Coordinates of C-alpha atoms in Angstrom, one line a residue:
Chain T
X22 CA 38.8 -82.4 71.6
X23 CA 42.3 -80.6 72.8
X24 CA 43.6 -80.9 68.7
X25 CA 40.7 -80.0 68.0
X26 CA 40.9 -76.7 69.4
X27 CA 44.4 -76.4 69.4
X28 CA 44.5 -76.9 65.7
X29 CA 41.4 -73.6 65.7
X30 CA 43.3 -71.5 67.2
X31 CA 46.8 -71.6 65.4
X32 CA 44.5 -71.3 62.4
X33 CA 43.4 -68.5 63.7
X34 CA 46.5 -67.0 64.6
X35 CA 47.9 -67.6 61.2
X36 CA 44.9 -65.7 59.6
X37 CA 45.5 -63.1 61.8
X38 CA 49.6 -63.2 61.1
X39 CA 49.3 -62.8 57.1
X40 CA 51.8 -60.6 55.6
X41 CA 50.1 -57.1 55.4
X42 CA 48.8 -56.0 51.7
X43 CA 51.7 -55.0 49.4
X44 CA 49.0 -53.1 47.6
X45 CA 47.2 -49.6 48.9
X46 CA 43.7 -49.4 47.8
X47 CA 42.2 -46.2 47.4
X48 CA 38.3 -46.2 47.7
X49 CA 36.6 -44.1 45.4
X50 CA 32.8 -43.4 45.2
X51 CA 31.2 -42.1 41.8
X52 CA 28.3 -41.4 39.8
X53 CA 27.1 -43.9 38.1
X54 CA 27.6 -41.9 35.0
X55 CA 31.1 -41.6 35.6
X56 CA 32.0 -45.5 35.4
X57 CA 33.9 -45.3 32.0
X58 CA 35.6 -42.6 32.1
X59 CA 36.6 -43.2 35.6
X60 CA 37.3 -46.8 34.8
X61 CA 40.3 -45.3 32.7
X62 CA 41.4 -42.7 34.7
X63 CA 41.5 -45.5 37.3
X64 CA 43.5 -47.5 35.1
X65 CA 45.8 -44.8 34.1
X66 CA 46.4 -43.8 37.8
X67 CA 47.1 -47.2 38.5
X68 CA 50.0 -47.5 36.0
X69 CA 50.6 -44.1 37.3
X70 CA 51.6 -45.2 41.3
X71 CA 52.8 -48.8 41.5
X72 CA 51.5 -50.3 44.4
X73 CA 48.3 -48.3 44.4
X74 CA 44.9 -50.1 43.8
X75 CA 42.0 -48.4 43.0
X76 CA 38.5 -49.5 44.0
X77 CA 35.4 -47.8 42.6
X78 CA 32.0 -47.8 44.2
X79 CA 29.6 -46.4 41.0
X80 CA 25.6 -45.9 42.1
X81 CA 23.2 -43.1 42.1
X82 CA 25.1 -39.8 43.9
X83 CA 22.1 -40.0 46.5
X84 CA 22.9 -43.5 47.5
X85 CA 26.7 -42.9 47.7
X86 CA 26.3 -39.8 50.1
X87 CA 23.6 -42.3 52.0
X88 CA 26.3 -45.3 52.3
X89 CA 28.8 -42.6 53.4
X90 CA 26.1 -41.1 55.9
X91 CA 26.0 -44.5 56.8
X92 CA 29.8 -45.2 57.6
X93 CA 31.2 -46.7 54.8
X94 CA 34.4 -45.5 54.3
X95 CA 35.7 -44.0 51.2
X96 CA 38.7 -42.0 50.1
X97 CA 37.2 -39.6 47.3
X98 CA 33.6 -38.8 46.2
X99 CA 32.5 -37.8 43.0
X100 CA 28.9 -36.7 42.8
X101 CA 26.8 -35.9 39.7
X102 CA 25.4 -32.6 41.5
X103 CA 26.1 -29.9 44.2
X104 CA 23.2 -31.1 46.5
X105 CA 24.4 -34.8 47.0
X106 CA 28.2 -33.4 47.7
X107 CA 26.9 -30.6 50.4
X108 CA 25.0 -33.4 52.5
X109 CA 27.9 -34.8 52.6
X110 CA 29.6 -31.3 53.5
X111 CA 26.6 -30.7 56.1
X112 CA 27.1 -34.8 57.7
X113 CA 30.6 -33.8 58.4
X114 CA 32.0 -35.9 56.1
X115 CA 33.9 -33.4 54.0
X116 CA 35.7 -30.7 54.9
X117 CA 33.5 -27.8 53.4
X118 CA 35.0 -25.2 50.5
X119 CA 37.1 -28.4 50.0
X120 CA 35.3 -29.8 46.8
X121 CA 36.2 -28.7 43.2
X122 CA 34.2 -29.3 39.8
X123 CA 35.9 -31.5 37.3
X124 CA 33.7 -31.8 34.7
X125 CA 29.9 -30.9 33.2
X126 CA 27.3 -32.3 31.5
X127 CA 24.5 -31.7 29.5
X128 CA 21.1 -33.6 29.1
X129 CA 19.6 -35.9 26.0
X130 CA 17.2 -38.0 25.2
X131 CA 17.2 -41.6 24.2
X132 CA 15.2 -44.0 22.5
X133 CA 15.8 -47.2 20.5
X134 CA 17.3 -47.5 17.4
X135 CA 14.4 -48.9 16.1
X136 CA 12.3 -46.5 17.4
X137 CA 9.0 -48.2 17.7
X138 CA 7.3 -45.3 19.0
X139 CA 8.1 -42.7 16.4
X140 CA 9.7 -40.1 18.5
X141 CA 11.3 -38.2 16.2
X142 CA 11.3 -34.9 17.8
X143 CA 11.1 -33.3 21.3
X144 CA 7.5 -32.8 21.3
X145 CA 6.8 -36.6 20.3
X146 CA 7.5 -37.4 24.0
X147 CA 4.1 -36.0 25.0
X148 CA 2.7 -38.2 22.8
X149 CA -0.2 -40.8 24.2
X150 CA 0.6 -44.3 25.7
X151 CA 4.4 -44.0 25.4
X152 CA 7.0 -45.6 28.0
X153 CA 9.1 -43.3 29.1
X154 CA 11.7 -44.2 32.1
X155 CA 13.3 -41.4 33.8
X156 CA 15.5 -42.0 37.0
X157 CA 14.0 -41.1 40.0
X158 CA 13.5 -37.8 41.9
X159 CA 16.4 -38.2 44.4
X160 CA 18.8 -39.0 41.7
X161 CA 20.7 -36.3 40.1
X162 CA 19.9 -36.9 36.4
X163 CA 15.9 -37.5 37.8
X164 CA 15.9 -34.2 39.0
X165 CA 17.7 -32.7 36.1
X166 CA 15.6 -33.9 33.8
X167 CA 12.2 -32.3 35.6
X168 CA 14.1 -28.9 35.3
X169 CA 15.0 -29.8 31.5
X170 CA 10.8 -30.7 31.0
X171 CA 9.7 -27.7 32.8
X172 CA 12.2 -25.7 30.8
X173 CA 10.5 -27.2 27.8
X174 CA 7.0 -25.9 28.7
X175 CA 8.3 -22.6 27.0
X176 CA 8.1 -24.0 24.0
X177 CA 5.4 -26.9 23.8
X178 CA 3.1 -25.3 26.2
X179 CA 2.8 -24.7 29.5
X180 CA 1.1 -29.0 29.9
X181 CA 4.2 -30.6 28.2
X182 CA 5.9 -31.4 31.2
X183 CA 3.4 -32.6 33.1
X184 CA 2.0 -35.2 29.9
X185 CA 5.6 -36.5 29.1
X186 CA 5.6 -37.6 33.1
X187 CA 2.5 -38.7 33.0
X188 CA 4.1 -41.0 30.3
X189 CA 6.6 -41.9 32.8
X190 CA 6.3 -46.2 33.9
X191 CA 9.3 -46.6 36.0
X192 CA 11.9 -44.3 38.5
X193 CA 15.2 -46.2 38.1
X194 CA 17.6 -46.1 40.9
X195 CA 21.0 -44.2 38.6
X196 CA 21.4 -43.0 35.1
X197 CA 22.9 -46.4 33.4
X198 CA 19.3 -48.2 34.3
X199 CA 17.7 -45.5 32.7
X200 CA 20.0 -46.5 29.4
X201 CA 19.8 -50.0 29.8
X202 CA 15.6 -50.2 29.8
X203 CA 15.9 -48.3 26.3
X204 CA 18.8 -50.0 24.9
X205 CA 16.6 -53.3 25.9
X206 CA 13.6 -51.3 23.8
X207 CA 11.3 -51.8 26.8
X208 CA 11.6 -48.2 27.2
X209 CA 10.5 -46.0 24.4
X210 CA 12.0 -43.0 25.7
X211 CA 14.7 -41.9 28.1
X212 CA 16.2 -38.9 29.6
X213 CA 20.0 -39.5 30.2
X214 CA 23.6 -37.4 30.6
X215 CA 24.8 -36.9 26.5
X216 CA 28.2 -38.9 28.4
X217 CA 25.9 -42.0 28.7
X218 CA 25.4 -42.5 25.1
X219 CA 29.7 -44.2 24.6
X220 CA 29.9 -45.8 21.6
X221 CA 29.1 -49.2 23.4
X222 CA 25.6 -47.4 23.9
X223 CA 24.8 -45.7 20.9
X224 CA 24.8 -49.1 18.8
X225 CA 21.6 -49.6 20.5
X226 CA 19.9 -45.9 21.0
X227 CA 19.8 -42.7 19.1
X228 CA 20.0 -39.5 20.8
X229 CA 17.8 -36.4 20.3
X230 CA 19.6 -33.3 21.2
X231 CA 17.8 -31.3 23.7
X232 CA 19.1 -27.5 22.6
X233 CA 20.8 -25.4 24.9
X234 CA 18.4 -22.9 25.7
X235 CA 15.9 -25.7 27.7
X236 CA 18.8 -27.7 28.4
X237 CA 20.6 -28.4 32.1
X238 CA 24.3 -28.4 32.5
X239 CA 25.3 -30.6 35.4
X240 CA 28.2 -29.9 37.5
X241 CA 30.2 -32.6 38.9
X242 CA 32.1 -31.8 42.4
X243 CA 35.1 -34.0 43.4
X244 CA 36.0 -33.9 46.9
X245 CA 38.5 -35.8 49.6
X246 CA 36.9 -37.2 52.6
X247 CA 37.5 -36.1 55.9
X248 CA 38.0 -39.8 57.7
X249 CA 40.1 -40.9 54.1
X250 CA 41.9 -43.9 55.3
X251 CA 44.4 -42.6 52.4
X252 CA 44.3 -39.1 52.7
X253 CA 47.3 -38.3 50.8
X254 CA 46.4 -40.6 47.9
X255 CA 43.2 -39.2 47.6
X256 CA 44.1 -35.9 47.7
X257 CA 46.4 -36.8 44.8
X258 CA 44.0 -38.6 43.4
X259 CA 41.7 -35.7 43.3
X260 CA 44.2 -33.6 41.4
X261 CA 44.6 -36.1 38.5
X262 CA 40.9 -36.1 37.5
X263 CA 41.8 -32.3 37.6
X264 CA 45.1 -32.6 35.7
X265 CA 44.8 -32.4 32.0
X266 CA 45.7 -36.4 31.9
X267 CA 42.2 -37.0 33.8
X268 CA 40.5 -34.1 31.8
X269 CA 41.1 -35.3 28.3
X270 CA 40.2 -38.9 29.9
X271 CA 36.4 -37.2 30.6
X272 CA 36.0 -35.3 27.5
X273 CA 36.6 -38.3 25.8
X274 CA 33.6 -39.9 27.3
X275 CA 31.6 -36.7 26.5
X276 CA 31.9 -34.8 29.3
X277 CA 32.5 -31.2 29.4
X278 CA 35.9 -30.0 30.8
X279 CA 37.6 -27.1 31.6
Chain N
X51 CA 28.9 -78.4 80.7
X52 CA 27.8 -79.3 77.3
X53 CA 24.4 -78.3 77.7
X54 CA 25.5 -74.7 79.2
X55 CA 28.2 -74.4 75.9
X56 CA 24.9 -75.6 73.4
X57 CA 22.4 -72.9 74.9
X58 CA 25.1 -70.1 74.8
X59 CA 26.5 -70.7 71.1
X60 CA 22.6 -71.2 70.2
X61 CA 21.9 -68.3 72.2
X62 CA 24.2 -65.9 69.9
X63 CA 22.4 -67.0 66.6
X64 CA 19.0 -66.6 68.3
X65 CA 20.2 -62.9 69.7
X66 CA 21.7 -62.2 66.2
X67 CA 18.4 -63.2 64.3
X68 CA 16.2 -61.1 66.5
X69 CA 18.2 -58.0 67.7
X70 CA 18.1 -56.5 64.3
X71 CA 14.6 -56.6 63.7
X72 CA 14.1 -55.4 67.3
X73 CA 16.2 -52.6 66.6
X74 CA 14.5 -51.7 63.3
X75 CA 10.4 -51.8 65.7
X76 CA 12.4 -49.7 67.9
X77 CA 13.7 -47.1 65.5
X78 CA 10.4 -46.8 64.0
X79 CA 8.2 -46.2 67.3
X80 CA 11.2 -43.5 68.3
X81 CA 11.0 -41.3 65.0
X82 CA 7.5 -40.9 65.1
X83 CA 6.3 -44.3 63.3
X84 CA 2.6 -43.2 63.3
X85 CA 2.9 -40.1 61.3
X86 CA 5.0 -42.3 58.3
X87 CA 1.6 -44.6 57.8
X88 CA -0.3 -41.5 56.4
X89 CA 2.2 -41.2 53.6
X90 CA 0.9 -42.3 50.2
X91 CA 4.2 -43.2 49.2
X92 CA 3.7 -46.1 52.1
X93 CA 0.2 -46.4 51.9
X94 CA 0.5 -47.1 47.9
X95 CA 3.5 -49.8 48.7
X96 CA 1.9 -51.7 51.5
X97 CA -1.5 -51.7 49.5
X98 CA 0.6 -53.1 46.5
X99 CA 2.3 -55.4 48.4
X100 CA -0.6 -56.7 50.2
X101 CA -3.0 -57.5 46.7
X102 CA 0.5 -59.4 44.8
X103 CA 1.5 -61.5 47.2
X104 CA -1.9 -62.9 48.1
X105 CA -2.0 -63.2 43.7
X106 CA 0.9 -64.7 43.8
X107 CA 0.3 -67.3 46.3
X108 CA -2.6 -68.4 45.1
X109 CA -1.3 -69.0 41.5
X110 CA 1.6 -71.3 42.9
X111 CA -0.9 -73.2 45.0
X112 CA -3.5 -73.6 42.0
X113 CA -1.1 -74.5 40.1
X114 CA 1.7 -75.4 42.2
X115 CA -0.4 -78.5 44.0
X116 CA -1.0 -80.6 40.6
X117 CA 2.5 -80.3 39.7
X118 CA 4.1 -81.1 43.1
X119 CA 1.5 -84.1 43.4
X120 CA 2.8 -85.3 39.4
X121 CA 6.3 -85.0 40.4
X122 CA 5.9 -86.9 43.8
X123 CA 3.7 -89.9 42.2
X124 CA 4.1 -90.7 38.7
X125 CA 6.9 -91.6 37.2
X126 CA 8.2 -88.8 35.2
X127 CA 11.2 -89.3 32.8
X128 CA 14.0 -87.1 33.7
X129 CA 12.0 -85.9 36.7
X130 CA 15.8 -84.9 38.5
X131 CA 16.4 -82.6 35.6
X132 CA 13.1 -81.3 35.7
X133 CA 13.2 -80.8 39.5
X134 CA 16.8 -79.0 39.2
X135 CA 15.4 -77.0 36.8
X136 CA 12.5 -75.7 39.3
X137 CA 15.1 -75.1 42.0
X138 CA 17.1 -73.0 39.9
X139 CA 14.9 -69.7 40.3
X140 CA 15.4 -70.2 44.9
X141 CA 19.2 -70.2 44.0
X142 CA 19.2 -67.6 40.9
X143 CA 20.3 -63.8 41.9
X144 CA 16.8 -62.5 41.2
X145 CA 18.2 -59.6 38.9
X146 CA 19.4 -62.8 36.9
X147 CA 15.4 -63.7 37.3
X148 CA 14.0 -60.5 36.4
X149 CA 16.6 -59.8 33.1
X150 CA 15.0 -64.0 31.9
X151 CA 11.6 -62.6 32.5
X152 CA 12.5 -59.1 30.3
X153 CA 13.8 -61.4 27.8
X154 CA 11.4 -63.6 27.6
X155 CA 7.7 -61.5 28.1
X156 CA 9.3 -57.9 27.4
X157 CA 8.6 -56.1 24.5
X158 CA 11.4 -57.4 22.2
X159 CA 11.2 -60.3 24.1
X160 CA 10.7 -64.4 23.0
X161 CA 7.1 -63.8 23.4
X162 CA 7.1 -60.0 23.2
X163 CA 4.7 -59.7 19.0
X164 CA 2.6 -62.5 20.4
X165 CA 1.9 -60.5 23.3
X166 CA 1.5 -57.2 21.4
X167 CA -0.9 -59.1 19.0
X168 CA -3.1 -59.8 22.1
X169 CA -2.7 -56.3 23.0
X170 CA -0.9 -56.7 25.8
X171 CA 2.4 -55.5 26.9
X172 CA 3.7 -56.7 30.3
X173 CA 6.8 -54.8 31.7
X174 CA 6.1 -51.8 34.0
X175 CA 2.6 -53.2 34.9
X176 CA 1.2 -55.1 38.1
X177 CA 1.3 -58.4 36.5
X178 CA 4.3 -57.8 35.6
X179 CA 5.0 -57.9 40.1
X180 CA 2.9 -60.8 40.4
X181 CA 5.0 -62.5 37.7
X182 CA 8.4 -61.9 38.9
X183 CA 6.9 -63.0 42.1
X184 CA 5.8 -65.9 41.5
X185 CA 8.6 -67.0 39.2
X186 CA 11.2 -66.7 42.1
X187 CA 8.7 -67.9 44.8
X188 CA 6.9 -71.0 43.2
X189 CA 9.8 -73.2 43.6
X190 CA 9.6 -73.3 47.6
X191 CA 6.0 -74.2 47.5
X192 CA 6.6 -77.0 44.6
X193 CA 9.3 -78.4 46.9
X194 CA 8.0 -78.5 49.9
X195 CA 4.5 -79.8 48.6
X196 CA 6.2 -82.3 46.7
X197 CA 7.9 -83.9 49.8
X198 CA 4.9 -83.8 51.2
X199 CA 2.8 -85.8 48.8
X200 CA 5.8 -88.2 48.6
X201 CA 5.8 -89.1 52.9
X202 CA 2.4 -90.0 52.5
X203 CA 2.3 -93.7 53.1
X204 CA 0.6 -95.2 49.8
X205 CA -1.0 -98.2 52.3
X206 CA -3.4 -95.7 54.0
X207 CA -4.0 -94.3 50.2
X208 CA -4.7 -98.0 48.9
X209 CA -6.7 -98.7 52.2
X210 CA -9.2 -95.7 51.7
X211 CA -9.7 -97.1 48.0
X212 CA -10.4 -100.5 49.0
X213 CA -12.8 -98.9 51.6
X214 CA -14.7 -97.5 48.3
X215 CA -13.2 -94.0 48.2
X216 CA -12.8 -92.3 44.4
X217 CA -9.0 -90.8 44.3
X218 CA -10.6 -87.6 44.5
X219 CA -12.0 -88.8 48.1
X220 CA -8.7 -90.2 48.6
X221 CA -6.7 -86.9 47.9
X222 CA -9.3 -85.2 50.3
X223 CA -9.5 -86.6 52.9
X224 CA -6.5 -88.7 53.1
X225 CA -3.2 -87.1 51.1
X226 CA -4.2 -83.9 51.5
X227 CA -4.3 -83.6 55.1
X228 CA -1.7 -86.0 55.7
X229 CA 0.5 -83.7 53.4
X230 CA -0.9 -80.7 55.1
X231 CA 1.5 -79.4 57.5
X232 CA 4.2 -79.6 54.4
X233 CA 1.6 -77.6 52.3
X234 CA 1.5 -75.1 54.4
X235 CA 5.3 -74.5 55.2
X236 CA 5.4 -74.3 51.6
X237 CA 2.9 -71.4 51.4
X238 CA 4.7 -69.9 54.2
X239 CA 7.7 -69.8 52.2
X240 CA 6.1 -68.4 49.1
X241 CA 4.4 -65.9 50.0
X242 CA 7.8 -64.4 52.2
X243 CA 9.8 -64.8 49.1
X244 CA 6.9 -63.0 47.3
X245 CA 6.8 -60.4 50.1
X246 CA 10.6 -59.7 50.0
X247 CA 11.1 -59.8 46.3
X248 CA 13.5 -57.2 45.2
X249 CA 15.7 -58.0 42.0
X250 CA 13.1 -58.9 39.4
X251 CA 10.6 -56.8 40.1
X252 CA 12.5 -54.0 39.9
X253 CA 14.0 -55.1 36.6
X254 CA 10.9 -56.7 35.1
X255 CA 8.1 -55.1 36.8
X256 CA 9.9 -51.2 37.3
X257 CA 9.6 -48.9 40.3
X258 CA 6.2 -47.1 39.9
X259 CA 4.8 -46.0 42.6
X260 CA 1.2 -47.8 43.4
X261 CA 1.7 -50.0 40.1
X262 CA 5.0 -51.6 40.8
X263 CA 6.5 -50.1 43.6
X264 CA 5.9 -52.9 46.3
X265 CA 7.1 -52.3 50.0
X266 CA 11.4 -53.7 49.2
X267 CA 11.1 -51.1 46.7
X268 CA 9.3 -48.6 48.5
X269 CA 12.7 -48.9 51.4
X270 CA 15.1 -49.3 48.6
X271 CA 14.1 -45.9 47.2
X272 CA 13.3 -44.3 50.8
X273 CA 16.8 -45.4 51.8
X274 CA 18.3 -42.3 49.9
X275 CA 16.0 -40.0 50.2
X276 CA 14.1 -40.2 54.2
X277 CA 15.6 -42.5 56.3
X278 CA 12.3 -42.3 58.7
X279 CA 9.9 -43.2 55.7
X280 CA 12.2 -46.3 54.9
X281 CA 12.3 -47.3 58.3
X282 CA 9.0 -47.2 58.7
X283 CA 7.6 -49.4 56.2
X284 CA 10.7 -51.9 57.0
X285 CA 9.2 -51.9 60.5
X286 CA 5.6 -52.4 58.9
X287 CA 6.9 -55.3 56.6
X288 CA 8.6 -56.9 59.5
X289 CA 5.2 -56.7 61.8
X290 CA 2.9 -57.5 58.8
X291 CA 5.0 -61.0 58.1
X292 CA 4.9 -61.6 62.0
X293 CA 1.2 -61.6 61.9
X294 CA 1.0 -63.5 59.2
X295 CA 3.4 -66.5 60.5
X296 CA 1.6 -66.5 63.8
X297 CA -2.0 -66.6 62.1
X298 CA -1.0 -69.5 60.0
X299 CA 0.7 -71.5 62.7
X300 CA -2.6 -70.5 65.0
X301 CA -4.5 -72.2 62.0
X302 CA -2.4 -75.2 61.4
X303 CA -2.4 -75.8 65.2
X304 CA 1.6 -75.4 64.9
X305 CA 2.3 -78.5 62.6
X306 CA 4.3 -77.0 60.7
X307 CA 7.0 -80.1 59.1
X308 CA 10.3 -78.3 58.6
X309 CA 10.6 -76.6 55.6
X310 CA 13.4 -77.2 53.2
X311 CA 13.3 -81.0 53.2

């Protein structure tokens, strides 16, 4: 029984003795419709800094700033809209007039390449008995798209909104969901970011431009936190995605830069 | 000595099973639980939640019993793989579940024309929850029903025959209740799985809410947007299942055999 224990607690010690981590990981949290391009920028900023890890977290914006409200600790956050970045500001976890934007985007909407349903032009979506998936209302592209609909009544009527959501069979929890039900063709119809449609996408869906004048640009805010466990890194970090390195990286992915 | 160092290590699990939920009753009572209930957002998931798992029960026991009885008695040819195969969904990340289900009774799915001939189309609906429910739940009532049909000593069965029972008499009144307490475990299990399932039904079934938005789905979603709402129906799932688990082991007199065996 004395080995026994004995033999516990130098194993223990010895898990508590390992050499520290050569690496330094830097924790960043983004919109889900950021994952490629931030994926490369990651990769980029990796070969950049030797020695520097970093460690994406990509959801809905609203579920990041909840984790974060929640205490999980981060080094950068990158939301998909104002409102998810100033609760963040508001819970004390970011040092407000600290955040930048670093990119735009615009809406569109998706359906399968094979197009089942016929939806050929805006105005289709209203049409009876479709499935349309939107995210839901506390994601940013869920609320974006109800501004985009209503913004539409101008020109389909003043009931188009509310028959396209009446349309509407399931709130998905981020933006890639919403692409992956229609690139599945359960979905006859989604609203997504244009960035969402990469070329891995649009082998699967076609996109139906919404034009300008009912369209939404989003802004994306990028902002250190206030407890970053790498506070330098991150602030460093934060000035790559702004850099025109981490710029061209999102306009490649179809966002809108600077 | 021993004894003192069992209780206190025992003691830590017990506290670390139970704290949690206590803390979650608690939480709920402090912001105003009461006031949540109205909501139709919990209303619609706890009246959803409350008519598919009931569905889904049933449907594993109707057809759950037969099967479990088959596997225990006869002798079925490559009866482990089959039996792997029916554990596979308990040990299966339910996402994994749900996308099988999408592939298989979606739209585009194996079965997807053959569905649309018959005018039906499955995703997004509410038997689309009771199917992603019972796909991940069936297994723990096949199991444990299955054990339980197999401990039944065949020498009472052979001695109610001789006695002039018809195996239908037989299964009544002397497997069935003999298998009983394993039965019911098995129910217990199944409908909690039901209760709890998250992964496929969000995949296969959608979040809708009062169509597919069950109570998990219902916190999942009130998690980022009112912290109160979502603690609210977590504290009403957590006193709905205690209810339940206390009714049932009132009604079973508390023989309950030990699930997972």
């Amino acid at each position: 029984m004395k080995r026994f224990i004995t033999v516990i607690v130098v194993a223990l010690l010895a898990a508590c003795n390992s050499p520290p981590d050569r690496a330094t990981t830097l924790t960043v949290f983004a919109a889900a419709s950021l994952t490629d391009a931030f994926n490369e920028i990651g990769a980029q900023y990796e070969a950049a800094h030797s020695g520097v890890k970093v460690a994406f977290n990509f959801a809905g914006s609203q579920q990041l700033r909840q984790q974060l409200e929640q205490g999980a600790q981060a080094d950068v956050f990158a939301s998909a809209n104002h409102q998810e970045l100033d609760a963040a500001i508001t819970a004390g976890l970011i040092v407000s007039g600290t955040s930048q934007v670093f990119a735009r985007n615009r809406l569109t909407v998706i359906v399968p390449k094979d197009n089942r349903a016929g939806i050929e032009t805006l105005a289709d979506l209203a049409k009876p008995r479709l499935k349309i998936v939107l995210a839901s209302l506390n994601v940013p592209i869920g609320r974006y798209a109800l501004i985009a609909l209503d913004k539409l009544n101008q020109k389909f009527g003043a009931t188009f909104s509310a028959t396209v959501l009446s349309n509407v069979v399931s709130s998905e929890d981020n933006v890639k969901q919403v692409v992956a039900k229609v690139q599945l063709g359960e979905a006859d119809a989604g609203i997504v970011y244009t960035s969402d449609v990469t070329p891995a996408a649009a082998e699967k869906v076609t996109a139906l431009d919404i034009p300008d004048e009912f369209n939404v640009i989003a802004t994306y805010p990028i902002a250190s936190l206030s407890s970053a466990p790498q506070s330098d890194l991150a602030a460093d970090f934060v000035k790559f995605v702004l850099s025109s390195s981490g710029q061209s990286i999102l306009k490649k992915w179809g966002f809108i830069t600077q | 000595m021993r004894r003192l160092a069992a209780t206190l290590v025992g003691g830590v699990l017990l506290l670390y099973l139970i704290v949690p939920l206590l803390v979650i009753l608690g939480r709920a009572i402090e912001t105003g639980l009461l006031d949540q209930f109205t909501h139709p957002t919990v209303t619609q998931a706890v009246q959803l939640s409350l008519l598919t798992t009931p569905i889904s029960t049933l449907i594993t026991i109707g057809l759950g019993t037969p099967l479990a009885f088959s596997l225990a008695r006869r002798k079925v040819r490559g009866r482990s793989i089959i039996e792997t195969l029916l554990d596979l969904p308990i040990v299966l990340p339910p996402a994994v579940a749900g996308l099988a289900l999408l592939m298989t009774f979606g739209r585009r799915g194996l079965f997807g024309p053959l569905l649309e001939q018959l005018g039906l189309s499955l995703p997004f609906t509410t038997i689309a929850v009771v199917m992603a429910q019972t796909f991940v739940a069936a297994p723990f009532y096949i199991r444990s029903a299955q054990t339980g049909f197999a401990n039944v000593p065949h020498q009472l069965e052979e001695s109610a025959s001789d006695l002039g029972a018809n195996s239908w008499q037989v299964f009544r009144r002397v497997t069935l209740p003999l298998a009983g307490p394993s039965l019911v475990s098995g129910v217990i299990l199944t409908w909690a799985r039901a209760l709890g399932e998250f992964g496929a039904t969000i995949l296969f079934a959608g979040n809708f809410a009062g169509r597919t938005q069950t109570m998990p789905l219902a916190i999942y979603q009130a998690l980022e947007s009112d912290l109160g709402s979502a603690v609210a129906i977590a504290a009403l799932l957590i006193f709905i299942s205690f209810v339940f688990l206390l009714a049932l082991r009132a009604v079973t007199h508390g023989r309950v055999s030990h699930p997972m065996l």
